[in-house]
Short mmCIF file of C-alpha atoms in Angstrom, two decimals:
data_model
loop_
_atom_site.label_atom_id
_atom_site.label_comp_id
_atom_site.label_asym_id
_atom_site.label_seq_id
_atom_site.Cartn_x
_atom_site.Cartn_y
_atom_site.Cartn_z
CA MET L 1 -36.56 -20.64 128.15
CA ARG L 2 -36.48 -16.85 127.22
CA THR L 3 -39.37 -17.95 124.61
CA ARG L 4 -41.13 -19.19 127.97
CA THR L 5 -41.73 -15.92 129.64
CA SER L 6 -41.66 -13.50 126.59
CA MET L 7 -44.60 -15.44 124.98
CA PRO L 8 -47.45 -14.40 128.91
CA LEU L 9 -46.07 -11.09 128.30
CA LEU L 10 -46.86 -10.97 124.84
CA LEU L 11 -50.45 -12.39 125.40
CA ALA L 12 -51.28 -9.72 127.92
CA LEU L 13 -49.44 -6.77 125.73
CA VAL L 14 -52.38 -9.56 122.74
CA LEU L 15 -55.52 -8.83 125.36
CA THR L 16 -54.97 -6.14 126.44
CA VAL L 17 -54.94 -4.33 122.73
CA SER L 18 -57.54 -6.54 121.52
CA GLY L 19 -59.58 -5.39 124.94
CA CYS L 20 -60.02 -2.30 123.92
CA GLY L 21 -63.47 -2.92 122.66
CA ALA L 22 -64.53 -4.93 125.65
CA LEU L 23 -63.61 -1.96 128.10
CA GLY L 24 -65.83 0.47 125.15
CA LEU L 25 -62.20 2.39 124.23
CA ARG L 26 -62.45 4.01 120.66
CA GLU L 27 -59.04 1.94 118.80
CA ASP L 28 -57.26 4.21 119.46
CA GLY L 29 -57.48 3.86 123.34
CA ARG L 30 -59.52 6.75 124.14
CA LYS L 31 -62.91 6.85 125.88
CA PRO L 32 -65.33 7.04 123.30
CA LEU L 33 -67.46 10.77 123.18
CA THR L 34 -70.34 11.65 124.63
CA PRO L 35 -72.73 12.14 122.19
CA MET L 36 -74.65 16.38 121.73
CA PRO L 37 -77.79 15.93 123.99
CA SER L 38 -80.57 14.98 121.92
CA GLU L 39 -82.76 18.25 123.24
CA VAL L 40 -79.87 21.17 122.14
CA PRO L 41 -80.78 22.42 118.16
CA THR L 42 -78.48 21.71 115.52
CA GLY L 43 -78.42 25.19 114.43
CA PRO L 44 -78.56 28.35 115.30
CA GLU L 45 -74.61 27.86 114.47
CA TYR L 46 -72.52 30.80 114.41
CA GLY L 47 -69.01 31.21 112.61
CA SER L 48 -67.06 32.50 115.66
CA VAL L 49 -68.04 34.72 119.25
CA ASP L 50 -68.25 37.55 117.74
CA ASP L 51 -71.50 36.33 116.84
CA VAL L 52 -73.07 34.78 119.83
CA VAL L 53 -72.08 38.36 120.95
CA ALA L 54 -74.19 39.98 118.61
CA ALA L 55 -77.01 37.74 119.70
CA LEU L 56 -76.86 38.52 123.41
CA ALA L 57 -76.62 42.11 122.49
CA LYS L 58 -80.91 42.01 120.37
CA GLY L 59 -81.90 39.40 123.00
CA GLY L 60 -80.94 42.40 125.94
CA PHE L 61 -77.64 41.87 127.43
CA ASP L 62 -75.35 43.40 126.18
CA CYS L 63 -71.65 41.70 127.06
CA GLU L 64 -68.33 42.99 127.60
CA VAL L 65 -66.20 41.69 125.84
CA THR L 66 -62.92 40.22 128.49
CA VAL L 67 -60.83 37.68 126.37
CA ARG L 68 -61.34 36.22 123.07
CA ASN L 69 -58.72 34.27 121.70
CA GLU L 70 -59.16 32.67 117.37
CA TYR L 71 -58.58 29.87 115.79
CA SER L 72 -58.37 28.02 112.34
CA TYR L 73 -61.07 25.39 114.13
CA GLY L 74 -63.70 27.69 115.81
CA SER L 75 -62.82 30.74 118.68
CA ASN L 76 -63.55 31.45 122.48
CA ALA L 77 -63.65 34.33 124.59
CA THR L 78 -65.54 35.48 127.92
CA CYS L 79 -68.25 38.45 128.77
CA GLU L 80 -69.35 39.81 131.37
CA VAL L 81 -73.12 42.09 131.84
CA GLN L 82 -74.30 43.12 134.54
CA HIS L 83 -78.31 41.78 135.99
CA ARG L 84 -80.42 41.62 138.33
CA GLY L 85 -77.71 43.66 140.24
CA THR L 86 -75.20 41.11 139.49
CA THR L 87 -72.19 40.02 137.47
CA VAL L 88 -72.24 37.35 134.60
CA THR L 89 -70.15 35.25 133.42
CA ASN L 90 -70.57 33.57 129.61
CA GLU L 91 -67.79 31.67 129.16
CA ILE L 92 -68.44 30.75 124.92
CA SER L 93 -67.56 28.79 122.68
CA VAL L 94 -68.02 28.18 119.16
CA LEU L 95 -66.17 25.01 117.67
CA SER L 96 -65.54 24.81 113.65
CA THR L 97 -67.71 22.43 111.98
CA ALA L 98 -65.68 21.56 109.50
CA ARG L 99 -63.21 20.50 112.17
CA PHE L 100 -65.27 18.80 115.10
CA SER L 101 -68.19 16.34 114.38
CA ARG L 102 -72.01 17.58 116.44
CA ASP L 103 -70.82 15.02 118.55
CA GLU L 104 -67.37 16.22 119.67
CA ILE L 105 -69.42 19.17 119.97
CA GLY L 106 -70.81 17.22 122.33
CA ASP L 107 -68.31 15.88 124.34
CA SER L 108 -67.06 18.80 125.10
CA ILE L 109 -69.53 19.64 126.60
CA ALA L 110 -70.63 17.23 128.26
CA VAL L 111 -66.67 17.94 129.96
CA GLY L 112 -67.79 20.95 131.39
CA ARG L 113 -70.77 19.56 132.55
CA ARG L 114 -69.53 16.63 134.70
CA ALA L 115 -66.42 17.06 135.76
CA TYR L 116 -66.65 20.81 136.98
CA ARG L 117 -70.78 20.66 137.52
CA HIS L 118 -70.68 23.95 134.64
CA THR L 119 -74.74 25.13 133.84
CA ILE L 120 -74.83 25.61 129.75
CA VAL L 121 -76.59 27.19 127.22
CA ALA L 122 -75.77 25.01 124.26
CA ALA L 123 -77.61 25.37 120.52
CA GLY L 124 -76.27 24.34 116.85
CA ASN L 125 -71.88 24.10 116.94
CA TRP L 126 -71.16 25.91 120.33
CA TYR L 127 -72.33 26.99 123.97
CA VAL L 128 -72.06 29.50 126.28
CA TRP L 129 -71.06 28.91 129.92
CA VAL L 130 -72.86 30.51 132.60
CA ARG L 131 -71.70 32.05 135.83
CA PRO L 132 -73.79 31.35 138.48
CA GLY L 133 -75.47 28.83 136.91
CA VAL L 134 -79.67 30.37 138.26
CA TYR L 135 -78.78 32.83 135.28
CA ALA L 136 -78.37 30.82 132.82
CA HIS L 137 -83.00 30.68 131.62
CA ASP L 138 -82.06 34.43 131.63
CA ILE L 139 -79.53 33.97 128.74
CA ALA L 140 -81.15 30.94 127.15
CA ALA L 141 -84.56 33.22 127.23
CA ALA L 142 -82.73 35.28 125.10
CA MET L 143 -81.13 33.74 122.61
CA PRO L 144 -84.14 31.95 120.38
CA GLY L 145 -83.75 28.22 119.95
CA THR L 146 -80.97 27.42 122.94
CA VAL L 147 -81.42 25.25 125.91
CA VAL L 148 -79.90 24.72 129.45
CA LEU L 149 -77.84 21.62 130.44
CA GLU L 150 -77.78 21.33 134.01
CA PRO L 151 -74.99 19.81 135.38
CA LEU L 152 -74.03 16.50 135.45
CA LYS L 153 -74.16 13.96 138.55
CA GLU L 154 -71.47 11.31 138.82
#
């Protein structure tokens, strides 16, 4: 009798595990990555947020860093700049290409665009969440070779 009750449970477990592919999940059970949008250029790549801040300054946006974090896999920072009478906040993320693939970086960008409705300036291995988003095109213009990615709608 015990075998009879265990068999349907075992069968259900096998079907659930083997069905992950049918559900669009990766082998580890996580959702598939959202690839980097094709319009995002492969460069320039930066080694740290300080390089992005320097590129912003070169483009005319002398950004005051208020928070900086360095990790073995990249860095992030928040910097603010006065532009057109408004404080524009830039959340910068630079991800190590030794650890993260282009699609993993794209997936990180997609989360912000979809779940949090962020407007992103991106290129290479880095991206900037610009707030308010209306100034993202100005930030992108200051950094040649970048694109603006508008929020994604579900």
